[in-house]
Every structure is written in structure tokens, then in C-alpha cells.
GROMACS .gro file of C-alpha atoms in nm:
model
   97
    1MET     CA    1  -3.193  -1.763  -1.287
    2ILE     CA    2  -3.188  -1.361  -1.221
    3LYS     CA    3  -3.518  -1.293  -1.086
    4ASP     CA    4  -3.451  -0.925  -0.994
    5PHE     CA    5  -3.210  -0.713  -1.199
    6ALA     CA    6  -3.169  -0.469  -0.889
    7ILE     CA    7  -3.060  -0.728  -0.686
    8PHE     CA    8  -2.774  -0.905  -0.976
    9GLN     CA    9  -2.649  -0.519  -0.978
   10LEU     CA   10  -2.635  -0.479  -0.606
   11LEU     CA   11  -2.431  -0.819  -0.616
   12LEU     CA   12  -2.205  -0.602  -0.815
   13GLU     CA   13  -2.200  -0.289  -0.651
   14GLN     CA   14  -2.069  -0.520  -0.307
   15THR     CA   15  -1.824  -0.701  -0.530
   16LYS     CA   16  -1.645  -0.350  -0.632
   17ALA     CA   17  -1.686  -0.201  -0.231
   18LYS     CA   18  -1.525  -0.461  -0.117
   19PHE     CA   19  -1.261  -0.503  -0.367
   20GLY     CA   20  -1.227  -0.156  -0.293
   21LYS     CA   21  -1.045   0.025  -0.647
   22PRO     CA   22  -1.240   0.112  -0.935
   23LEU     CA   23  -1.314  -0.075  -1.215
   24THR     CA   24  -1.190   0.069  -1.531
   25VAL     CA   25  -0.945  -0.061  -1.738
   26ASN     CA   26  -0.839  -0.431  -1.813
   27ARG     CA   27  -0.584  -0.450  -1.510
   28ASP     CA   28  -0.828  -0.373  -1.280
   29PHE     CA   29  -1.037  -0.641  -1.394
   30GLU     CA   30  -0.755  -0.957  -1.400
   31THR     CA   31  -0.659  -0.766  -1.038
   32LEU     CA   32  -1.067  -0.849  -0.950
   33SER     CA   33  -1.037  -1.160  -1.118
   34ASP     CA   34  -0.704  -1.278  -0.916
   35THR     CA   35  -0.853  -1.175  -0.618
   36ILE     CA   36  -1.168  -1.359  -0.607
   37LYS     CA   37  -0.978  -1.659  -0.716
   38SER     CA   38  -0.757  -1.623  -0.428
   39THR     CA   39  -1.030  -1.552  -0.177
   40THR     CA   40  -1.268  -1.803  -0.297
   41GLY     CA   41  -1.057  -2.057  -0.455
   42SER     CA   42  -1.267  -2.032  -0.752
   43TYR     CA   43  -1.224  -1.841  -1.135
   44ILE     CA   44  -1.433  -1.631  -1.314
   45SER     CA   45  -1.234  -1.516  -1.629
   46THR     CA   46  -1.153  -1.123  -1.697
   47SER     CA   47  -1.379  -1.110  -1.988
   48THR     CA   48  -1.664  -1.235  -1.746
   49LEU     CA   49  -1.659  -0.949  -1.513
   50LYS     CA   50  -1.614  -0.736  -1.795
   51ARG     CA   51  -1.927  -0.804  -1.921
   52TYR     CA   52  -2.137  -0.823  -1.598
   53TRP     CA   53  -2.027  -0.473  -1.526
   54ARG     CA   54  -2.114  -0.340  -1.896
   55GLN     CA   55  -2.472  -0.530  -1.817
   56LYS     CA   56  -2.477  -0.347  -1.485
   57ASP     CA   57  -2.462  -0.038  -1.634
   58ILE     CA   58  -2.702  -0.064  -1.889
   59LYS     CA   59  -2.979  -0.056  -1.616
   60GLU     CA   60  -3.265  -0.266  -1.809
   61GLU     CA   61  -3.270  -0.614  -1.833
   62LEU     CA   62  -3.019  -0.873  -1.910
   63THR     CA   63  -2.875  -0.900  -2.249
   64CYS     CA   64  -2.598  -1.151  -2.171
   65ASN     CA   65  -2.604  -1.487  -2.033
   66ILE     CA   66  -2.559  -1.497  -1.648
   67HIS     CA   67  -2.422  -1.822  -1.492
   68LYS     CA   68  -2.570  -1.960  -1.158
   69SER     CA   69  -2.206  -2.076  -1.091
   70THR     CA   70  -2.047  -1.765  -1.176
   71LEU     CA   71  -2.320  -1.567  -0.914
   72ASP     CA   72  -2.226  -1.817  -0.679
   73ILE     CA   73  -1.882  -1.715  -0.694
   74LEU     CA   74  -1.952  -1.367  -0.651
   75ALA     CA   75  -2.183  -1.393  -0.368
   76SER     CA   76  -1.916  -1.623  -0.180
   77TYR     CA   77  -1.656  -1.376  -0.243
   78ILE     CA   78  -1.912  -1.098  -0.067
   79GLY     CA   79  -1.945  -1.366   0.238
   80TYR     CA   80  -2.228  -1.549   0.131
   81PRO     CA   81  -2.255  -1.944   0.083
   82THR     CA   82  -2.466  -1.901  -0.244
   83TYR     CA   83  -2.639  -1.650  -0.505
   84ALA     CA   84  -2.999  -1.750  -0.369
   85ALA     CA   85  -2.868  -1.695   0.023
   86PHE     CA   86  -2.799  -1.328  -0.115
   87GLU     CA   87  -3.045  -1.325  -0.285
   88ARG     CA   88  -3.306  -1.355  -0.005
   89GLN     CA   89  -3.134  -1.132   0.229
   90GLU     CA   90  -3.161  -0.879   0.004
   91THR     CA   91  -3.509  -0.944  -0.062
   92LEU     CA   92  -3.603  -0.958   0.291
   93THR     CA   93  -3.382  -0.662   0.361
   94PRO     CA   94  -3.578  -0.353   0.418
   95THR     CA   95  -3.502  -0.101   0.136
   96LYS     CA   96  -3.337   0.245   0.341
   97THR     CA   97  -3.493   0.563   0.235
   0.00000   0.00000   0.00000
């Protein structure tokens, strides 16, 4: 499902940027989960969000299962119809130097 780990990391960075608050303690992830639910109508559990953020910080290869439906919800939260659309857009966007 994840073709490019850097795109996955970017999705999480943009999710955090839209959320606009630090994600450090359990309550932060609970609030993000609630915000995603109210914005998209879809639920991502607090434990899934924490697992994804731990994975992002590893900065290597994936060590947890990443489900397409969850990626689609996160992409929807930041304004894309699907994760594939986000991935296409970010792949086509030139890297800033």
C-alpha cells in the first residue's frame, strides 16, 4: 500500500499541521481522533494514530500495518479525496530546495 515512505511521513506532517497542536500525550491523539471524526465522518482510533506517529518517527521502513482506509481518512482530513490522490499530487509537486 505504501509505495514511498516519505509520502506517508508527509501525510502525517500535513495532518499534524492542520490539527495545529502538538501530538505528545494520549489526550492530544484523542482530540485529533475526535477532530478527524467531526471533519470527515470517519473514525480512526487513538491507538492507530499513536502507532502511525511512532512509525513516522522511526524514519526507516514500515513496521506496522498501514490500511488503505485509514490513509484515505487522513488524506480526506487534509483535503484530498483519497490517499492515492494525495500521493499523486505530492509525487508531481517539485521538491523545494
